[in-house]
């Protein structure tokens, strides 16, 4: 079975039981179709890949944050400081 960078993607590719319907303007569909064509993908494949990537980023944004060295040290100092009454 092929390896995947994201858990569950191979499983999703094997079973596509659910349907997602979406309405869009003709202009939006044209842009999406053009982008899909540039990537050599079907429109539905492009839309699903793009939406999934955005969803994963949104979820990750809620669970992780990144700090430079100075901000990291300030955070550690705040966490180590005694509670204020």
XYZ file of N, CA and C in Angstrom:
255
model
N 0.854 -1.187 0.000
C 0.000 0.000 0.000
C 0.890 1.237 0.000
N 0.592 2.281 -0.779
C 1.447 3.466 -0.848
C 1.487 4.217 0.468
N 2.627 4.841 0.726
C 2.784 5.659 1.921
C 2.212 7.043 1.664
N 1.802 7.695 2.720
C 1.220 9.024 2.602
C 1.819 9.931 3.658
N 1.935 11.228 3.323
C 2.415 12.196 4.295
C 1.348 12.526 5.321
N 0.105 12.338 4.987
C -0.993 12.676 5.890
C -1.772 11.407 6.202
N -1.912 11.126 7.479
C -2.640 9.938 7.899
C -4.052 9.971 7.351
N -4.476 8.861 6.801
C -5.840 8.751 6.323
C -6.049 9.089 4.868
N -5.101 9.715 4.210
C -5.307 10.079 2.804
C -5.455 8.860 1.922
N -4.633 7.838 2.122
C -4.743 6.636 1.311
C -6.083 5.960 1.546
N -6.513 5.951 2.795
C -7.804 5.366 3.126
C -8.922 6.156 2.454
N -8.805 7.489 2.452
C -9.810 8.331 1.808
C -9.859 8.071 0.310
N -8.696 7.858 -0.300
C -8.647 7.619 -1.739
C -9.333 6.308 -2.091
N -9.282 5.335 -1.196
C -9.859 4.030 -1.464
C -11.383 4.040 -1.334
N -11.919 4.787 -0.388
C -13.362 4.802 -0.150
C -13.894 6.212 -0.248
N -14.665 6.443 -1.252
C -15.290 7.759 -1.426
C -16.799 7.559 -1.404
N -17.319 7.434 -0.195
C -18.741 7.153 -0.020
C -19.587 8.406 0.153
N -19.009 9.466 0.673
C -19.772 10.676 0.962
C -19.737 11.639 -0.216
N -20.787 12.429 -0.315
C -20.909 13.417 -1.386
C -20.916 14.806 -0.765
N -20.153 15.711 -1.365
C -20.156 17.114 -0.963
C -20.647 17.907 -2.165
N -21.696 18.684 -1.971
C -22.215 19.508 -3.060
C -21.924 20.964 -2.757
N -21.634 21.728 -3.803
C -21.306 23.134 -3.615
C -21.820 23.927 -4.814
N -22.316 25.113 -4.546
C -22.751 26.015 -5.615
C -21.731 27.130 -5.729
N -21.441 27.514 -6.957
C -20.463 28.580 -7.199
C -20.884 29.364 -8.428
N -20.407 30.595 -8.510
C -20.677 31.400 -9.705
C -19.890 30.823 -10.877
N -20.298 31.188 -12.077
C -19.600 30.718 -13.277
C -18.145 31.176 -13.273
N -17.906 32.393 -12.793
C -16.541 32.910 -12.742
C -15.654 32.124 -11.792
N -16.211 31.796 -10.626
C -15.449 31.008 -9.657
C -15.159 29.622 -10.209
N -16.147 29.013 -10.833
C -15.937 27.684 -11.419
C -14.877 27.738 -12.508
N -14.884 28.795 -13.302
C -13.893 28.928 -14.371
C -12.478 29.022 -13.805
N -12.311 29.796 -12.741
C -10.992 29.927 -12.108
C -10.541 28.586 -11.539
N -11.438 27.908 -10.839
C -11.101 26.608 -10.262
C -10.774 25.587 -11.347
N -11.549 25.591 -12.412
C -11.301 24.667 -13.524
C -9.954 24.934 -14.176
N -9.627 26.200 -14.346
C -8.341 26.553 -14.948
C -7.186 26.088 -14.062
N -7.301 26.346 -12.761
C -6.252 25.929 -11.826
C -6.117 24.407 -11.801
N -7.241 23.710 -11.811
C -7.201 22.245 -11.829
C -6.495 21.749 -13.084
N -6.817 22.355 -14.213
C -6.176 21.972 -15.467
C -4.678 22.197 -15.448
N -4.257 23.301 -14.845
C -2.828 23.593 -14.753
C -2.094 22.555 -13.907
N -2.795 21.959 -12.984
C -2.198 20.912 -12.142
C -2.435 19.514 -12.695
N -3.157 19.431 -13.793
C -3.440 18.123 -14.373
C -4.420 17.308 -13.546
N -5.334 18.001 -12.864
C -6.311 17.331 -12.015
C -7.718 17.576 -12.531
N -8.617 16.677 -12.159
C -10.038 16.912 -12.384
C -10.466 18.017 -11.424
N -11.526 18.730 -11.787
C -12.014 19.825 -10.950
C -12.328 19.349 -9.532
N -13.052 18.251 -9.408
C -13.426 17.766 -8.071
C -12.197 17.369 -7.261
N -11.217 16.760 -7.905
C -9.982 16.370 -7.214
C -9.228 17.606 -6.719
N -9.128 18.622 -7.585
C -8.448 19.863 -7.210
C -9.155 20.531 -6.038
N -10.482 20.620 -6.113
C -11.240 21.279 -5.052
C -11.113 20.535 -3.730
N -11.205 19.215 -3.771
C -11.110 18.438 -2.544
C -9.713 18.538 -1.942
N -8.678 18.425 -2.767
C -7.302 18.565 -2.269
C -7.084 19.942 -1.650
N -7.548 20.981 -2.341
C -7.364 22.352 -1.847
C -8.124 22.580 -0.542
N -9.351 22.121 -0.491
C -10.165 22.298 0.715
C -9.586 21.514 1.887
N -9.122 20.303 1.615
C -8.538 19.498 2.694
C -7.267 20.144 3.230
N -6.421 20.634 2.334
C -5.183 21.297 2.750
C -5.502 22.505 3.632
N -6.474 23.308 3.216
C -6.870 24.482 4.000
C -7.449 24.069 5.348
N -8.232 23.014 5.373
C -8.806 22.532 6.631
C -7.711 22.069 7.587
N -6.735 21.335 7.062
C -5.629 20.873 7.904
C -4.842 22.052 8.467
N -4.593 23.066 7.648
C -3.879 24.258 8.115
C -4.676 24.990 9.191
N -5.980 25.097 8.997
C -6.839 25.768 9.971
C -6.811 25.039 11.306
N -6.908 23.722 11.262
C -6.863 22.932 12.491
C -5.506 23.065 13.156
N -4.443 22.975 12.384
C -3.098 23.100 12.940
C -2.890 24.473 13.563
N -3.427 25.512 12.933
C -3.295 26.864 13.477
C -3.914 26.981 14.864
N -4.882 26.146 15.166
C -5.533 26.189 16.468
C -4.788 25.369 17.514
N -3.808 24.570 17.079
C -3.128 23.662 17.996
C -1.654 23.978 18.191
N -1.056 24.750 17.326
C 0.382 25.007 17.421
C 0.672 26.455 17.073
N 1.693 26.988 17.691
C 2.158 28.316 17.313
C 3.669 28.312 17.413
N 4.300 29.208 16.684
C 5.750 29.241 16.591
C 6.256 30.599 17.045
N 7.332 30.586 17.810
C 7.903 31.810 18.357
C 9.373 31.903 17.971
N 9.850 33.145 17.813
C 11.291 33.309 17.641
C 11.938 33.136 19.017
N 13.263 33.143 19.073
C 13.982 32.855 20.318
C 13.618 33.831 21.438
N 13.517 35.120 21.114
C 13.187 36.118 22.144
C 11.781 35.915 22.703
N 10.823 35.728 21.825
C 9.443 35.525 22.274
C 9.326 34.229 23.071
N 10.061 33.213 22.657
C 10.045 31.942 23.381
C 10.570 32.128 24.805
N 11.656 32.863 24.940
C 12.222 33.104 26.273
C 11.260 33.909 27.140
N 10.599 34.916 26.554
C 9.622 35.703 27.311
C 8.476 34.819 27.806
N 8.026 33.917 26.950
C 6.957 33.001 27.349
C 7.418 32.112 28.498
N 8.622 31.567 28.396
C 9.150 30.730 29.479
C 9.271 31.514 30.780
N 9.744 32.756 30.682
C 9.857 33.599 31.877
C 8.493 33.832 32.520
N 7.483 34.086 31.700
C 6.129 34.288 32.233
C 5.600 33.024 32.901
N 5.865 31.888 32.291
C 5.391 30.629 32.863
C 6.106 30.291 34.169
N 7.368 30.667 34.264
C 8.155 30.381 35.471
C 7.934 31.398 36.587
N 7.392 32.549 36.266
C 7.201 33.612 37.262
C 6.142 33.192 38.278
N 6.317 33.633 39.531
C 5.303 33.318 40.544
C 3.979 34.008 40.209
N 2.908 33.389 40.667
C 1.579 33.968 40.451
C 1.470 35.299 41.172
N 0.789 36.240 40.545
C 0.528 37.527 41.192
C -0.755 37.407 41.997
N -0.774 37.998 43.197
C -1.984 37.904 44.042
C -3.161 38.642 43.452
